[in-house]
Structures are given as structure tokens and as C-alpha cells.
């Protein structure tokens, strides 16, 4: 007889925290900055308000508007899949943490796409004159979550 795996939906608190933190940071930055402001924080970090109509690195940002719905659908499907993974359980806690971070970031950016038609970005990392793509806290959570998931999966032998 197979034992039922315990659901790990309790990790959704982390997703909810990321969603709220991302939303509040975007509201604050939208209030504090305009699209011409550049606020230096450190020599390699600025705050600058940007509206991203595309995906990562503004991929398809110049398309005719269909990309809003395309990326929204992808985010929604991925979010449902990630919740299902947490519901089914049996995950290493680090993997569950990574999934929760990715889920929170995906929903944070999905909210922007559906309500505004674009994603608000404001973190500008640079080295000299080279600037990385402008991003936000949701993007940061997705990136950290992906790294945690990959490392935890590798260490547990589940590739």
C-alpha cells in the first residue's frame, strides 16, 4: 500500500509574502519615481521606473499587444502547475521553497500584466556603462527560487 504524500501548500505563505512585497514596492516606486528619474543607490545600483510590455529583457516588448495575453496565459498555467506540485507534496523543503518563490514572483508579474498591461520594473543593476535589464522584486524571487530549486534538486539526486 502506497503512503499518501503530505501536501506542502503551507509554503504558499511565502508566495503570498512575495506577492504583497512586490505589489507594495511597485506602488511605492511608481509614486516616488517618474519615467525620467534615476536615483543612484550604490555605484552599481540605481532605481529607475520602467514599464516592460514584454517578458525578460523586454522580449517581444515591441509587439502589437498580443504578448500581454500570451505571457499572462503562460504565467497562469505555470502558477497552476506549481500549486499542483505543492499540493501533491513529497518535495524536499528547499525545492518547495524555490517553487513558492517562483510562484509568488509569477503571480506578482501576472497581476501587473492583467491590471496594467505591462510589468513595472525599477531595479537597474550596472557596471560602468553596462546595464543589466531593469527588473523588480518578483523577478528577483523567480531567479532566487529557480537557483534554489536547481541546487536542491541536484543535491537530492532528482534531476
PDB file of C-alpha atoms in Angstrom:
ATOM      1  CA  UNK A   1       0.000   0.000   0.000  1.00  0.00           C
ATOM      2  CA  UNK A   2       1.393   3.388  -1.017  1.00  0.00           C
ATOM      3  CA  UNK A   3       1.576   6.130   1.610  1.00  0.00           C
ATOM      4  CA  UNK A   4      -0.096   9.451   0.806  1.00  0.00           C
ATOM      5  CA  UNK A   5       2.435  12.252   0.449  1.00  0.00           C
ATOM      6  CA  UNK A   6       1.783  15.212   2.717  1.00  0.00           C
ATOM      7  CA  UNK A   7       0.717  18.367   0.885  1.00  0.00           C
ATOM      8  CA  UNK A   8       3.157  21.256   1.072  1.00  0.00           C
ATOM      9  CA  UNK A   9       0.626  24.013   0.480  1.00  0.00           C
ATOM     10  CA  UNK A  10       1.852  25.598   3.702  1.00  0.00           C
ATOM     11  CA  UNK A  11       4.630  27.087   1.554  1.00  0.00           C
ATOM     12  CA  UNK A  12       2.011  29.362  -0.043  1.00  0.00           C
ATOM     13  CA  UNK A  13       2.594  31.819   2.822  1.00  0.00           C
ATOM     14  CA  UNK A  14       5.954  32.580   1.201  1.00  0.00           C
ATOM     15  CA  UNK A  15       4.297  33.093  -2.189  1.00  0.00           C
ATOM     16  CA  UNK A  16       1.736  35.437  -0.606  1.00  0.00           C
ATOM     17  CA  UNK A  17       4.521  37.380   1.126  1.00  0.00           C
ATOM     18  CA  UNK A  18       6.362  37.833  -2.191  1.00  0.00           C
ATOM     19  CA  UNK A  19       3.155  38.955  -3.947  1.00  0.00           C
ATOM     20  CA  UNK A  20       2.424  41.592  -1.275  1.00  0.00           C
ATOM     21  CA  UNK A  21       6.048  42.791  -1.055  1.00  0.00           C
ATOM     22  CA  UNK A  22       6.282  43.028  -4.856  1.00  0.00           C
ATOM     23  CA  UNK A  23       2.993  44.928  -5.106  1.00  0.00           C
ATOM     24  CA  UNK A  24       3.901  47.396  -2.352  1.00  0.00           C
ATOM     25  CA  UNK A  25       7.363  48.018  -3.826  1.00  0.00           C
ATOM     26  CA  UNK A  26       5.853  48.739  -7.253  1.00  0.00           C
ATOM     27  CA  UNK A  27       3.257  51.113  -5.777  1.00  0.00           C
ATOM     28  CA  UNK A  28       5.958  52.913  -3.801  1.00  0.00           C
ATOM     29  CA  UNK A  29       8.358  53.195  -6.739  1.00  0.00           C
ATOM     30  CA  UNK A  30       5.584  54.385  -9.073  1.00  0.00           C
ATOM     31  CA  UNK A  31       4.712  57.095  -6.544  1.00  0.00           C
ATOM     32  CA  UNK A  32       8.333  58.014  -5.836  1.00  0.00           C
ATOM     33  CA  UNK A  33       9.765  57.928  -9.375  1.00  0.00           C
ATOM     34  CA  UNK A  34       8.722  59.191 -12.773  1.00  0.00           C
ATOM     35  CA  UNK A  35       9.951  57.757 -16.058  1.00  0.00           C
ATOM     36  CA  UNK A  36      12.831  60.253 -16.247  1.00  0.00           C
ATOM     37  CA  UNK A  37      14.165  59.797 -12.688  1.00  0.00           C
ATOM     38  CA  UNK A  38      17.370  57.926 -11.995  1.00  0.00           C
ATOM     39  CA  UNK A  39      18.077  57.513  -8.290  1.00  0.00           C
ATOM     40  CA  UNK A  40      21.585  56.183  -7.548  1.00  0.00           C
ATOM     41  CA  UNK A  41      21.579  53.776  -4.582  1.00  0.00           C
ATOM     42  CA  UNK A  42      25.091  52.309  -4.870  1.00  0.00           C
ATOM     43  CA  UNK A  43      27.730  52.760  -7.587  1.00  0.00           C
ATOM     44  CA  UNK A  44      26.319  49.677  -9.344  1.00  0.00           C
ATOM     45  CA  UNK A  45      22.613  50.053  -8.463  1.00  0.00           C
ATOM     46  CA  UNK A  46      20.011  52.624  -9.476  1.00  0.00           C
ATOM     47  CA  UNK A  47      16.261  52.940  -9.154  1.00  0.00           C
ATOM     48  CA  UNK A  48      14.611  53.842 -12.446  1.00  0.00           C
ATOM     49  CA  UNK A  49      10.938  53.401 -13.380  1.00  0.00           C
ATOM     50  CA  UNK A  50      10.331  51.246 -16.423  1.00  0.00           C
ATOM     51  CA  UNK A  51       7.221  49.726 -18.000  1.00  0.00           C
ATOM     52  CA  UNK A  52       8.002  46.359 -19.569  1.00  0.00           C
ATOM     53  CA  UNK A  53       5.422  45.301 -22.167  1.00  0.00           C
ATOM     54  CA  UNK A  54       7.385  42.141 -22.965  1.00  0.00           C
ATOM     55  CA  UNK A  55       8.998  39.361 -20.967  1.00  0.00           C
ATOM     56  CA  UNK A  56      12.525  39.056 -19.605  1.00  0.00           C
ATOM     57  CA  UNK A  57      14.919  41.562 -21.199  1.00  0.00           C
ATOM     58  CA  UNK A  58      11.835  43.159 -22.873  1.00  0.00           C
ATOM     59  CA  UNK A  59      11.483  40.138 -25.170  1.00  0.00           C
ATOM     60  CA  UNK A  60       8.565  40.895 -27.540  1.00  0.00           C
ATOM     61  CA  UNK A  61       8.096  44.263 -25.835  1.00  0.00           C
ATOM     62  CA  UNK A  62       7.512  45.979 -29.186  1.00  0.00           C
ATOM     63  CA  UNK A  63       4.800  43.544 -30.344  1.00  0.00           C
ATOM     64  CA  UNK A  64       1.248  44.758 -31.041  1.00  0.00           C
ATOM     65  CA  UNK A  65      -0.258  43.846 -27.650  1.00  0.00           C
ATOM     66  CA  UNK A  66      -0.937  40.138 -28.134  1.00  0.00           C
ATOM     67  CA  UNK A  67       2.120  39.386 -25.967  1.00  0.00           C
ATOM     68  CA  UNK A  68       0.243  40.646 -22.881  1.00  0.00           C
ATOM     69  CA  UNK A  69      -2.231  37.781 -23.146  1.00  0.00           C
ATOM     70  CA  UNK A  70       0.374  35.265 -24.255  1.00  0.00           C
ATOM     71  CA  UNK A  71       2.653  35.919 -21.264  1.00  0.00           C
ATOM     72  CA  UNK A  72      -0.362  36.115 -18.945  1.00  0.00           C
ATOM     73  CA  UNK A  73      -1.507  32.678 -20.093  1.00  0.00           C
ATOM     74  CA  UNK A  74       1.977  31.229 -19.601  1.00  0.00           C
ATOM     75  CA  UNK A  75       2.191  32.736 -16.093  1.00  0.00           C
ATOM     76  CA  UNK A  76      -1.244  31.419 -15.170  1.00  0.00           C
ATOM     77  CA  UNK A  77      -0.512  27.900 -16.452  1.00  0.00           C
ATOM     78  CA  UNK A  78       2.871  27.765 -14.713  1.00  0.00           C
ATOM     79  CA  UNK A  79       1.276  29.035 -11.484  1.00  0.00           C
ATOM     80  CA  UNK A  80      -1.403  26.316 -11.578  1.00  0.00           C
ATOM     81  CA  UNK A  81       1.274  23.687 -12.230  1.00  0.00           C
ATOM     82  CA  UNK A  82       3.404  24.935  -9.305  1.00  0.00           C
ATOM     83  CA  UNK A  83       0.433  24.952  -6.905  1.00  0.00           C
ATOM     84  CA  UNK A  84      -0.341  21.402  -8.039  1.00  0.00           C
ATOM     85  CA  UNK A  85       3.236  20.362  -7.277  1.00  0.00           C
ATOM     86  CA  UNK A  86       2.965  21.797  -3.762  1.00  0.00           C
ATOM     87  CA  UNK A  87      -0.431  20.141  -3.282  1.00  0.00           C
ATOM     88  CA  UNK A  88       0.876  16.724  -4.311  1.00  0.00           C
ATOM     89  CA  UNK A  89       3.724  17.076  -1.810  1.00  0.00           C
ATOM     90  CA  UNK A  90       6.682  14.780  -1.389  1.00  0.00           C
ATOM     91  CA  UNK A  91       9.132  17.561  -2.196  1.00  0.00           C
ATOM     92  CA  UNK A  92      12.358  18.400  -0.445  1.00  0.00           C
ATOM     93  CA  UNK A  93      11.696  21.547   1.665  1.00  0.00           C
ATOM     94  CA  UNK A  94      14.277  23.519  -0.335  1.00  0.00           C
ATOM     95  CA  UNK A  95      12.539  22.560  -3.581  1.00  0.00           C
ATOM     96  CA  UNK A  96       9.191  23.593  -2.089  1.00  0.00           C
ATOM     97  CA  UNK A  97      10.743  26.921  -1.014  1.00  0.00           C
ATOM     98  CA  UNK A  98      12.078  27.515  -4.544  1.00  0.00           C
ATOM     99  CA  UNK A  99       8.688  26.685  -6.046  1.00  0.00           C
ATOM    100  CA  UNK A 100       6.948  29.076  -3.625  1.00  0.00           C
ATOM    101  CA  UNK A 101       9.344  31.905  -4.559  1.00  0.00           C
ATOM    102  CA  UNK A 102       8.799  31.305  -8.284  1.00  0.00           C
ATOM    103  CA  UNK A 103       5.035  31.152  -7.772  1.00  0.00           C
ATOM    104  CA  UNK A 104       4.970  34.434  -5.825  1.00  0.00           C
ATOM    105  CA  UNK A 105       7.034  36.192  -8.473  1.00  0.00           C
ATOM    106  CA  UNK A 106       4.976  34.799 -11.339  1.00  0.00           C
ATOM    107  CA  UNK A 107       1.713  35.928  -9.740  1.00  0.00           C
ATOM    108  CA  UNK A 108       3.181  39.344  -8.882  1.00  0.00           C
ATOM    109  CA  UNK A 109       4.078  39.983 -12.523  1.00  0.00           C
ATOM    110  CA  UNK A 110       0.824  38.380 -13.741  1.00  0.00           C
ATOM    111  CA  UNK A 111      -1.147  40.890 -11.663  1.00  0.00           C
ATOM    112  CA  UNK A 112       0.702  43.753 -13.379  1.00  0.00           C
ATOM    113  CA  UNK A 113       0.089  42.333 -16.850  1.00  0.00           C
ATOM    114  CA  UNK A 114      -3.612  41.818 -16.263  1.00  0.00           C
ATOM    115  CA  UNK A 115      -4.286  45.103 -14.451  1.00  0.00           C
ATOM    116  CA  UNK A 116      -1.892  47.466 -16.249  1.00  0.00           C
ATOM    117  CA  UNK A 117      -0.929  45.754 -19.496  1.00  0.00           C
ATOM    118  CA  UNK A 118       2.780  45.886 -18.580  1.00  0.00           C
ATOM    119  CA  UNK A 119       5.104  44.932 -15.735  1.00  0.00           C
ATOM    120  CA  UNK A 120       6.581  47.649 -13.533  1.00  0.00           C
ATOM    121  CA  UNK A 121      10.368  47.326 -13.239  1.00  0.00           C
ATOM    122  CA  UNK A 122      12.610  49.622 -11.196  1.00  0.00           C
ATOM    123  CA  UNK A 123      15.889  47.936 -10.210  1.00  0.00           C
ATOM    124  CA  UNK A 124      18.748  48.885 -12.534  1.00  0.00           C
ATOM    125  CA  UNK A 125      21.988  46.979 -11.949  1.00  0.00           C
ATOM    126  CA  UNK A 126      25.004  48.327 -13.809  1.00  0.00           C
ATOM    127  CA  UNK A 127      28.758  48.013 -14.040  1.00  0.00           C
ATOM    128  CA  UNK A 128      30.255  51.142 -15.568  1.00  0.00           C
ATOM    129  CA  UNK A 129      28.227  51.901 -18.686  1.00  0.00           C
ATOM    130  CA  UNK A 130      26.860  48.337 -18.990  1.00  0.00           C
ATOM    131  CA  UNK A 131      23.309  47.969 -17.667  1.00  0.00           C
ATOM    132  CA  UNK A 132      21.576  44.686 -16.925  1.00  0.00           C
ATOM    133  CA  UNK A 133      17.856  44.508 -17.785  1.00  0.00           C
ATOM    134  CA  UNK A 134      15.722  46.539 -15.376  1.00  0.00           C
ATOM    135  CA  UNK A 135      13.829  44.203 -13.052  1.00  0.00           C
ATOM    136  CA  UNK A 136      11.647  44.086  -9.916  1.00  0.00           C
ATOM    137  CA  UNK A 137      11.219  42.062  -6.711  1.00  0.00           C
ATOM    138  CA  UNK A 138       9.026  39.470  -8.458  1.00  0.00           C
ATOM    139  CA  UNK A 139      11.807  38.828 -10.982  1.00  0.00           C
ATOM    140  CA  UNK A 140      14.283  38.534  -8.106  1.00  0.00           C
ATOM    141  CA  UNK A 141      12.079  35.974  -6.334  1.00  0.00           C
ATOM    142  CA  UNK A 142      11.734  33.956  -9.557  1.00  0.00           C
ATOM    143  CA  UNK A 143      15.509  33.945 -10.084  1.00  0.00           C
ATOM    144  CA  UNK A 144      16.357  33.029  -6.489  1.00  0.00           C
ATOM    145  CA  UNK A 145      13.630  30.376  -6.478  1.00  0.00           C
ATOM    146  CA  UNK A 146      14.960  28.817  -9.684  1.00  0.00           C
ATOM    147  CA  UNK A 147      18.516  28.673  -8.297  1.00  0.00           C
ATOM    148  CA  UNK A 148      17.300  27.108  -5.030  1.00  0.00           C
ATOM    149  CA  UNK A 149      15.181  24.559  -6.910  1.00  0.00           C
ATOM    150  CA  UNK A 150      18.043  23.581  -9.229  1.00  0.00           C
ATOM    151  CA  UNK A 151      20.604  23.241  -6.433  1.00  0.00           C
ATOM    152  CA  UNK A 152      18.201  21.355  -4.136  1.00  0.00           C
ATOM    153  CA  UNK A 153      17.150  19.019  -6.953  1.00  0.00           C
ATOM    154  CA  UNK A 154      20.761  18.366  -7.873  1.00  0.00           C
ATOM    155  CA  UNK A 155      21.779  17.666  -4.252  1.00  0.00           C
ATOM    156  CA  UNK A 156      18.837  15.305  -3.692  1.00  0.00           C
ATOM    157  CA  UNK A 157      19.622  13.412  -6.904  1.00  0.00           C
ATOM    158  CA  UNK A 158      16.289  14.338  -8.617  1.00  0.00           C
ATOM    159  CA  UNK A 159      17.225  15.977 -11.890  1.00  0.00           C
TER     160      UNK A 159
END
